[in-house]
Coordinates of C-alpha atoms in Angstrom, one line a residue:
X1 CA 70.7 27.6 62.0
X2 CA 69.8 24.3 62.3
X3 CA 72.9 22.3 61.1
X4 CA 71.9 18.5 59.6
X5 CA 74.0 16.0 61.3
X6 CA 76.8 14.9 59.4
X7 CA 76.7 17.2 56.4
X8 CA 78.0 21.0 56.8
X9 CA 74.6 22.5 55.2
X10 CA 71.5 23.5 57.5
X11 CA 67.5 24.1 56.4
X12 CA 65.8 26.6 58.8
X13 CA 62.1 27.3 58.6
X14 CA 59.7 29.0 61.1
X15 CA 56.5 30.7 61.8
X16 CA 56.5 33.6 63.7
X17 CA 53.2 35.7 65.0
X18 CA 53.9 39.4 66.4
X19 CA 51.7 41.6 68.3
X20 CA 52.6 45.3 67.7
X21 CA 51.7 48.0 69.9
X22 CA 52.9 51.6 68.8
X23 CA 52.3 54.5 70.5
X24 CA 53.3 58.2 69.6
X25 CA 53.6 62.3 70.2
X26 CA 54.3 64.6 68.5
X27 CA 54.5 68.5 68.4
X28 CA 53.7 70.8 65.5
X29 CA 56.5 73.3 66.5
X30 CA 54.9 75.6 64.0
X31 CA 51.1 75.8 65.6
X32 CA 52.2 74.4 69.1
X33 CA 49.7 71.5 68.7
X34 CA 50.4 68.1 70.2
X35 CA 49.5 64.6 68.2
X36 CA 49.2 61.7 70.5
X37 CA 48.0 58.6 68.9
X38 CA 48.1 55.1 69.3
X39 CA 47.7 51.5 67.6
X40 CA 48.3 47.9 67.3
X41 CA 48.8 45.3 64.5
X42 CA 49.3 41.9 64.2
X43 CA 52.1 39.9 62.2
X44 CA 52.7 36.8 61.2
X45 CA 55.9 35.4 59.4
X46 CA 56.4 32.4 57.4
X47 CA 60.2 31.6 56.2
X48 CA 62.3 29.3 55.1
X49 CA 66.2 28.8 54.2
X50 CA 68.9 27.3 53.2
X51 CA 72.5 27.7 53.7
X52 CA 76.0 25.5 53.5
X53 CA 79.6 25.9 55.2
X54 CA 82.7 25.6 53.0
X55 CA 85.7 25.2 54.9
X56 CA 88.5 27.6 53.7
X57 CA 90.7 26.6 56.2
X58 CA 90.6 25.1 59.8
X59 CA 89.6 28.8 61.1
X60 CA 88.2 30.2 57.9
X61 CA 84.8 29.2 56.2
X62 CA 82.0 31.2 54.0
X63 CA 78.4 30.2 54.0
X64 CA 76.7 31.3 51.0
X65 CA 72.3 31.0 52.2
X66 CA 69.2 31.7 50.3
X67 CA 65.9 32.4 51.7
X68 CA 62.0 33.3 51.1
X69 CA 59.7 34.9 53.5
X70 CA 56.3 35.5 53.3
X71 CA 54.6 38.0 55.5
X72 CA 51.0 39.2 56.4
X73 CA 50.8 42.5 57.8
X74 CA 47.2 43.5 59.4
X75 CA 45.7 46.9 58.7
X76 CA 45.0 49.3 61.4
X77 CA 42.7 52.2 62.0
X78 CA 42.9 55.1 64.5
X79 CA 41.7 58.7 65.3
X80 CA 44.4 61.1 67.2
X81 CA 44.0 63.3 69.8
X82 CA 43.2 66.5 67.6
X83 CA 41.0 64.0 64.9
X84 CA 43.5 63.1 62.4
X85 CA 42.2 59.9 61.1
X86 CA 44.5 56.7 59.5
X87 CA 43.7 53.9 57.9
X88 CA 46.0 51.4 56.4
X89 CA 45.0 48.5 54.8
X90 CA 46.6 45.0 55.3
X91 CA 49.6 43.8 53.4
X92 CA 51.6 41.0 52.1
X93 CA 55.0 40.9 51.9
X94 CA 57.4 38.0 49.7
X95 CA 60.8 38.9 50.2
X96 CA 63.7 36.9 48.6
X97 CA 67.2 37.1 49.7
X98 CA 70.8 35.4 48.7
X99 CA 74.0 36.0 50.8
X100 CA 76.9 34.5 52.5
X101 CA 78.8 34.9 55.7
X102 CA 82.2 34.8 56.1
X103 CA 83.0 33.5 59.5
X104 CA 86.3 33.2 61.3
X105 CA 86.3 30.8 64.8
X106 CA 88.3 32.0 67.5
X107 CA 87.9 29.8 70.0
X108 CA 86.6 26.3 69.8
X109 CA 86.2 26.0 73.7
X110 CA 83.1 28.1 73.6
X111 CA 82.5 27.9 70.2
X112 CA 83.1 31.9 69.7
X113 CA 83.0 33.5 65.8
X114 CA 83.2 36.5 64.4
X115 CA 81.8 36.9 61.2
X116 CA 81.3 39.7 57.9
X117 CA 78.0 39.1 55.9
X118 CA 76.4 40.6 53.1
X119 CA 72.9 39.6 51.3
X120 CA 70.8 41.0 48.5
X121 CA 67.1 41.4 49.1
X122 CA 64.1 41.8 47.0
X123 CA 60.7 42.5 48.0
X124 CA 58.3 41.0 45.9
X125 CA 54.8 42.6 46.5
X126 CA 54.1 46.9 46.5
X127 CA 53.2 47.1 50.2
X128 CA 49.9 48.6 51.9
X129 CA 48.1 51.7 51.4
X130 CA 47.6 54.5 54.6
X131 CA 44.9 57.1 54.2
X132 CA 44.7 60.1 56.3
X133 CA 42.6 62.3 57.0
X134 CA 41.5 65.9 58.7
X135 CA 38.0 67.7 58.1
X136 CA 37.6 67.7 54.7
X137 CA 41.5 66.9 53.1
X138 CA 42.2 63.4 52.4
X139 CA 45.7 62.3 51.7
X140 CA 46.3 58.6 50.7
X141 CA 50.2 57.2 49.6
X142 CA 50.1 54.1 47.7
X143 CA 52.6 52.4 49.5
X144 CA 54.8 50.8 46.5
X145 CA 57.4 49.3 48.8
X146 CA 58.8 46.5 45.8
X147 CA 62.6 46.9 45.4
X148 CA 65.9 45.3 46.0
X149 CA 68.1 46.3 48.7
X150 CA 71.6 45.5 50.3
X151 CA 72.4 44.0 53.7
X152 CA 76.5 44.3 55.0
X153 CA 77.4 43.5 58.7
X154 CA 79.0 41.9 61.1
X155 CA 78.8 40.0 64.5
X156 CA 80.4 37.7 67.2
X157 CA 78.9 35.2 69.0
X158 CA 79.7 32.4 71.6
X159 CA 78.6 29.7 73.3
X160 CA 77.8 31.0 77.0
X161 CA 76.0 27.4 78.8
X162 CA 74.3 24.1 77.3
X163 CA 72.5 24.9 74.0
X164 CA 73.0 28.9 74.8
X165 CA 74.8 31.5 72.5
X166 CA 74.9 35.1 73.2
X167 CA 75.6 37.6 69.5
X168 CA 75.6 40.5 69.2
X169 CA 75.2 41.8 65.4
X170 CA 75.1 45.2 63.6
X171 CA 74.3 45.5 60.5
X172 CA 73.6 48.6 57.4
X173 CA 71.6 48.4 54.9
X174 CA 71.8 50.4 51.5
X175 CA 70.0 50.7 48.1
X176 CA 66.1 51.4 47.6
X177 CA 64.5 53.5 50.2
X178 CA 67.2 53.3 53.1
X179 CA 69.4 56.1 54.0
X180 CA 71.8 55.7 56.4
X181 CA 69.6 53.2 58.2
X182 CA 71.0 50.8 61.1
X183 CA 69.7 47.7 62.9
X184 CA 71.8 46.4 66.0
X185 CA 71.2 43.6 68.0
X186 CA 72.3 41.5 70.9
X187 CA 70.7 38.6 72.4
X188 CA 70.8 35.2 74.1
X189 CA 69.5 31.5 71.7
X190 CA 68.9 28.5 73.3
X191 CA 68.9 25.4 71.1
X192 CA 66.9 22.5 71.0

């Protein structure tokens, strides 16, 4: 986050743009017929939030955030290798989220933290609609993807060089349409 000299509160906002390439096989185990397909969409993310620390002691401090992010999603449109034809239309996405991390410093040498957090998220908007398509059936799901959803996790991270961090962060999410769904990460930031 980007912390505001001389206060313990921060106000991060970026744009993001994404390029998405995905490619796929699959086998129908059943017929013994293979699906390759392939396709790419572009993303671009708008967000903004807000966040302060509260010392509970010289080690100890939570940092209750809040943020907004507004999404486009572009459509796509592809034929696979045995004519099964998708189409998805473009989508917006609001999403709204409130949390707080608890964070505990271990060492103030290299700036090292391990931290809990939890949020609550709500998606705003239903999501984007996929037809598909074979011969003569047509299939199309309304892609209602509004809901609210729970974050927990933890993570560490330190101060590696000048302006660098490495984390590493794993995180679970529950509630709406997530089951047993996981999102680890690891990485290197450098500040400016």
């Amino acid at each position: 986050p980007a912390w505001k000299q001389g206060t313990h509160s921060y106000w991060d906002n970026y744009l993001k743009y994404h390029h998405v390439k995905t490619e796929y096989s699959a086998v129908d185990h059943i017929a013994g017929t293979k699906f390759d397909g392939d396709y790419s969409q572009n993303v671009f993310n708008l967000s903004t939030e807000y966040g302060r620390e509260n010392k509970l002691s010289e080690a100890w401090s939570w940092v209750p955030q809040a943020q907004l992010q507004l999404s486009y999603v572009g459509g796509y449109d592809y034929t696979d290798s045995q004519n099964l034809s998708v189409s998805a239309d473009h989508d917006w996405s609001l999403i709204g989220r409130v949390g707080f991390d608890l964070v505990k410093k271990l060492d103030a040498k290299n700036d090292s933290k391990l931290y809990l957090k939890a949020s609550l998220l709500h998606e705003f908007l239903d999501g984007y609609d996929v037809t598909t398509s074979y011969q003569n059936d047509r299939y199309t799901d309304d892609g209602d993807q509004s809901g609210t959803w729970g974050v927990f996790g933890l993570g560490y991270s330190l101060q590696s060089g000048k302006n660098q961090y490495l984390y590493f962060d794993a995180e679970r999410y529950v509630g709406h349409d997530f089951e047993r769904t996981y999102n680890i990460r690891a990485g290197i930031n450098w500040k400016f």
